[in-house]
mmCIF file of C-alpha atoms in Angstrom:
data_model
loop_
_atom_site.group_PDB
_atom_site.id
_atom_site.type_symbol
_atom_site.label_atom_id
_atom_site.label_comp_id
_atom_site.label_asym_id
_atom_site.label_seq_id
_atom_site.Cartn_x
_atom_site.Cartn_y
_atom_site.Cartn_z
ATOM 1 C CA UNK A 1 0.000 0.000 0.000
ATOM 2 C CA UNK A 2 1.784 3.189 -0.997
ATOM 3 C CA UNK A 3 2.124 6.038 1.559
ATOM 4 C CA UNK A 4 -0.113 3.552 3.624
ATOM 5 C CA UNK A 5 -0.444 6.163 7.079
ATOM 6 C CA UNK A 6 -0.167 9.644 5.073
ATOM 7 C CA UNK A 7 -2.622 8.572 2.973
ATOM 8 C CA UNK A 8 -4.653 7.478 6.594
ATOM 9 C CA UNK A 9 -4.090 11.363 7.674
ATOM 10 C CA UNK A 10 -4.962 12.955 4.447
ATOM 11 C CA UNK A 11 -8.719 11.169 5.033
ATOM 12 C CA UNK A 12 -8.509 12.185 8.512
ATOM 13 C CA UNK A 13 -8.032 15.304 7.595
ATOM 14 C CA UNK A 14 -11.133 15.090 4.752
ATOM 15 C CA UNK A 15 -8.538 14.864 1.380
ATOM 16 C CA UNK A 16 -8.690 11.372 -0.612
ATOM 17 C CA UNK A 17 -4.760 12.221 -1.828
ATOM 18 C CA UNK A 18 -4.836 9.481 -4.102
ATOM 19 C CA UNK A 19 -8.212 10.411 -5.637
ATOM 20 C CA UNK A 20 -7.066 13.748 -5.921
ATOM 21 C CA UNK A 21 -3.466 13.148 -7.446
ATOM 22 C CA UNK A 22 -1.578 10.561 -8.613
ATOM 23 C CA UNK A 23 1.392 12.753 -7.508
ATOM 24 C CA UNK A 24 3.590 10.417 -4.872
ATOM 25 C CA UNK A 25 3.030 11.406 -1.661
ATOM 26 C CA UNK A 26 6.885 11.943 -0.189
ATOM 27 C CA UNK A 27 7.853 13.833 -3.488
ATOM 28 C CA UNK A 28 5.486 16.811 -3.220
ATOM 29 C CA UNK A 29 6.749 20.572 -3.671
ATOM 30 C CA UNK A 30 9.325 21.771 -0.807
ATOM 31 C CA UNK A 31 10.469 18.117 0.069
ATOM 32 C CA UNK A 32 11.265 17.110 -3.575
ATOM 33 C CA UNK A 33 15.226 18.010 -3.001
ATOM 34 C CA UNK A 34 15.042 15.308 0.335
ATOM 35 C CA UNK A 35 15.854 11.787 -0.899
ATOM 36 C CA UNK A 36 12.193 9.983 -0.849
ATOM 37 C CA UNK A 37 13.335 7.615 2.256
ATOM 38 C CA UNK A 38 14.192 10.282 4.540
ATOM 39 C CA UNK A 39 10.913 12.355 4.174
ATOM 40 C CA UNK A 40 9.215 9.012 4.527
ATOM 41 C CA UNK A 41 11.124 8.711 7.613
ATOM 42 C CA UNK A 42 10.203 12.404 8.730
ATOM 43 C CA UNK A 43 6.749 12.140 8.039
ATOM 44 C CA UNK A 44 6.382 8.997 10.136
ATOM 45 C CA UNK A 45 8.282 10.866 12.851
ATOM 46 C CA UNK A 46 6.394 14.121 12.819
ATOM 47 C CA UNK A 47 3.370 11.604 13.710
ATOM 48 C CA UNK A 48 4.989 9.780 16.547
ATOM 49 C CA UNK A 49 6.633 13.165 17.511
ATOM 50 C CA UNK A 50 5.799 14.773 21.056
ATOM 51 C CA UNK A 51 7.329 18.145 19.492
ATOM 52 C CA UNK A 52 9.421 19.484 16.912
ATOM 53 C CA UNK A 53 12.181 18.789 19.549
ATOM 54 C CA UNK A 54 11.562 15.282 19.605
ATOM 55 C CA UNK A 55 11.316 14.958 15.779
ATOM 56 C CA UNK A 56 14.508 16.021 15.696
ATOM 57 C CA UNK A 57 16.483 14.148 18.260
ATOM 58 C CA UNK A 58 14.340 11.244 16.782
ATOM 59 C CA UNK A 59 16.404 11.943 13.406
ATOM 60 C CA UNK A 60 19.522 12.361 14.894
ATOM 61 C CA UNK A 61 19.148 9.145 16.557
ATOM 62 C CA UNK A 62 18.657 7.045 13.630
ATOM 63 C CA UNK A 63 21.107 8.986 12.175
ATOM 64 C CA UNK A 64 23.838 7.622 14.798
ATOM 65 C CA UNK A 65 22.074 4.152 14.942
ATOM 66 C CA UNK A 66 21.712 3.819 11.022
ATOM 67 C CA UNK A 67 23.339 6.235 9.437
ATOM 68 C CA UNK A 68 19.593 6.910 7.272
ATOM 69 C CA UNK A 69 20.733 10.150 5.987
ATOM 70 C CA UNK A 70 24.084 8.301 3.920
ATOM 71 C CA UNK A 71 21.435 5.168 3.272
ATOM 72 C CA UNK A 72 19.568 7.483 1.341
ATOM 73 C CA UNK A 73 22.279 8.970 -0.735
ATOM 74 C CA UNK A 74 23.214 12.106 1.141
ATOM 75 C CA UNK A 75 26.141 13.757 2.932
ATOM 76 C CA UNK A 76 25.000 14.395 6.514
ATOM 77 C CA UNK A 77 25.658 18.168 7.702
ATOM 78 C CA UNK A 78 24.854 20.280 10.857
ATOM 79 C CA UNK A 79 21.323 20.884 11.237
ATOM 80 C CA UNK A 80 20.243 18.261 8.508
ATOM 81 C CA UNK A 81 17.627 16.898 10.779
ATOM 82 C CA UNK A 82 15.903 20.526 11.706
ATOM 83 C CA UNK A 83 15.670 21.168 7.784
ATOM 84 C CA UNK A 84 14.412 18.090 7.004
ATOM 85 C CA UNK A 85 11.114 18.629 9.807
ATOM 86 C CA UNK A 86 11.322 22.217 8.762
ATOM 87 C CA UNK A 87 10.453 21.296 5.217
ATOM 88 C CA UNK A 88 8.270 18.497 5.867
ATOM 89 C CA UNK A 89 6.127 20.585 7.943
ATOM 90 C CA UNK A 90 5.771 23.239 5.776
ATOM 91 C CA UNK A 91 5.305 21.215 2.551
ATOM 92 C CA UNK A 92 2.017 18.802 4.963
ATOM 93 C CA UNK A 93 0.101 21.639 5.223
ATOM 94 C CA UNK A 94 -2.948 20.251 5.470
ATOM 95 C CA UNK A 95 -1.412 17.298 7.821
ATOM 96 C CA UNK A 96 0.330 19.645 10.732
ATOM 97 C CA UNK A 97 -2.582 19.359 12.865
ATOM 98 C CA UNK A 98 -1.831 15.628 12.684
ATOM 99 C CA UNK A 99 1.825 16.347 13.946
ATOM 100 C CA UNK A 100 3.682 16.301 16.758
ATOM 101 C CA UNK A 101 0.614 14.174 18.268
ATOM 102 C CA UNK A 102 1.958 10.707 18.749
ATOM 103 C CA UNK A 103 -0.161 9.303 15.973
ATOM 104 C CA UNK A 104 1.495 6.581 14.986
ATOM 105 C CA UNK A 105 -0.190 3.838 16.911
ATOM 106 C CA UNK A 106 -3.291 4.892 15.774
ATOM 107 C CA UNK A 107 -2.153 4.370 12.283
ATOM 108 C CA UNK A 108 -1.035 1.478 13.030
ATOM 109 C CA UNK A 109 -4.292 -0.368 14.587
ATOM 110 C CA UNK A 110 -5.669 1.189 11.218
ATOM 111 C CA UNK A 111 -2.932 -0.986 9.231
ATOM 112 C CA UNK A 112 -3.027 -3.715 11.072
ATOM 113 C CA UNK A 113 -7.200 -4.125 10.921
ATOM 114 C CA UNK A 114 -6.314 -3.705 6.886
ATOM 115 C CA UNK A 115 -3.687 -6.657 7.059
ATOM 116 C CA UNK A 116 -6.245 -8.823 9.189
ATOM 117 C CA UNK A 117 -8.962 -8.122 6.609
ATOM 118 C CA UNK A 118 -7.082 -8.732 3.842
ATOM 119 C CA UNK A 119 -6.064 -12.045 5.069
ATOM 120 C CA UNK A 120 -9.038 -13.387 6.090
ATOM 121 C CA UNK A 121 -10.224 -12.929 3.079
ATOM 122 C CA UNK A 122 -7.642 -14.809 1.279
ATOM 123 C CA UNK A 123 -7.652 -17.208 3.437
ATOM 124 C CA UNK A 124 -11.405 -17.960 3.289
ATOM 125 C CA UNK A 125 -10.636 -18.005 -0.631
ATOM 126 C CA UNK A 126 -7.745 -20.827 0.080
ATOM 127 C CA UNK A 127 -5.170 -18.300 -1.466
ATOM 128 C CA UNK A 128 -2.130 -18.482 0.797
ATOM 129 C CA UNK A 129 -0.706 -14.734 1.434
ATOM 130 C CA UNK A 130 2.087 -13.678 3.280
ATOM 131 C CA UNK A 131 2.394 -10.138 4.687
ATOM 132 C CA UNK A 132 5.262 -7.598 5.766
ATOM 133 C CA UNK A 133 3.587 -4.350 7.076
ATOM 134 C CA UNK A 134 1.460 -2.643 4.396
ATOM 135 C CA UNK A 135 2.455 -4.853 1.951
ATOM 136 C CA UNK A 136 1.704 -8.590 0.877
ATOM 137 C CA UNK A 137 3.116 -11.660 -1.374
ATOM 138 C CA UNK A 138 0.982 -13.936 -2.777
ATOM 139 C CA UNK A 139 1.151 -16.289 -5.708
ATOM 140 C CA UNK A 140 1.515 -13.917 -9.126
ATOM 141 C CA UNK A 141 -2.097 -16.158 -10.255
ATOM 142 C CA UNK A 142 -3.780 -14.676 -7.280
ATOM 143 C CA UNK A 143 -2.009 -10.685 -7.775
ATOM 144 C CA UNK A 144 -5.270 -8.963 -9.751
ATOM 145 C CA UNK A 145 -7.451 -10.568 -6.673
ATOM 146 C CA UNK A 146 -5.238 -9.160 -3.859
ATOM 147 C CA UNK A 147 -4.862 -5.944 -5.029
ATOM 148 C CA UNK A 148 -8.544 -5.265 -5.585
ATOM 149 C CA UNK A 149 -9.060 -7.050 -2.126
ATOM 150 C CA UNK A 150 -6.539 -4.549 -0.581
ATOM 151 C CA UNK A 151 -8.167 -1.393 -2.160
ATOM 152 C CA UNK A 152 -11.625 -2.665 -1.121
ATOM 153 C CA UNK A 153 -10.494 -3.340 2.299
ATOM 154 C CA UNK A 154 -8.214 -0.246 2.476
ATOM 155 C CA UNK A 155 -11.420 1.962 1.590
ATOM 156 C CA UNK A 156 -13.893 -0.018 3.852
ATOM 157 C CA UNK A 157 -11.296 0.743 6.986
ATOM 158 C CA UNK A 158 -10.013 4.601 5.803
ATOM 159 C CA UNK A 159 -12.566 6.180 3.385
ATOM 160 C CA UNK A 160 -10.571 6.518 0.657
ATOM 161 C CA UNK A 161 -8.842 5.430 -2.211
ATOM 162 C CA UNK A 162 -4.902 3.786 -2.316
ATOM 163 C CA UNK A 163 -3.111 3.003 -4.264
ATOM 164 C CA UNK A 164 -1.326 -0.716 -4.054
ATOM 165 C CA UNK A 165 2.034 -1.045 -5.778
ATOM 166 C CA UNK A 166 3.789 -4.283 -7.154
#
């Protein structure tokens, strides 16, 4: 499921993204010089966040832990991590009151009824399925069937459209 929990807080929030614009999520306007994994990273933090203090620190911590920011391709520098929420927050207009509200588990109850109904409904089918967060492998016989089964269930739990890659 691309941009599974942004796409959660853009219906929160009243927008169907994907419904809107086929536009990818982590590339929009302001963020678009950020490699794609690191405001993927950001956004997910600015949801878990406390504060912009703790976004940050957050950052810096993976940063130290997994070195995300030369993972993605860049050259770290002082005060990467405070440009990087700067940016994100500006360019999630619509999604700041969503920030800095430890969101994240909510999203992820949200994913995780998705994954449940998703499965059951293979299963019930007899078509084994295997999944890994948001996404899911399954037999390339049964791929048509899961990905309209994921959009359906995606849209019964969130309200709005997704799109599934693979």
């Amino acid at each position: 499921i691309k941009s599974c929990h942004p796409t959660m807080a853009y219906a929160e929030v009243g927008i169907d993204y994907y419904g809107q614009s086929k536009q990818d999520i982590y590339e929009k306007k302001g963020v678009a010089s950020w490699p794609r994994d690191l405001v993927k990273r950001c956004v997910s933090t600015l949801f878990n966040a406390k504060s912009k203090q703790s976004a940050v620190s957050s950052l810096y911590d993976k940063q130290r832990k997994e070195g995300i920011v030369e993972a993605a391709g860049m050259v770290s520098y002082k005060g990467w991590a405070t440009d990087l929420v700067d940016d994100c927050f500006d360019s999630f207009v619509d999604l700041q009151p969503l920030f800095y509200k430890e969101r994240g588990s909510h999203f992820m109850h949200k994913e995780g009824n998705i994954c449940m109904s998703v499965i059951e409904t293979c299963v019930n089918r007899k078509i084994p399925v295997l999944t890994l967060h948001d996404s899911f492998i399954c037999k390339q016989k049964h791929r048509d069937f899961l990905h309209t089964v994921i959009k359906e269930v995606f849209f019964d739990e969130v309200d709005v459209e997704c799109i599934v890659d693979g």
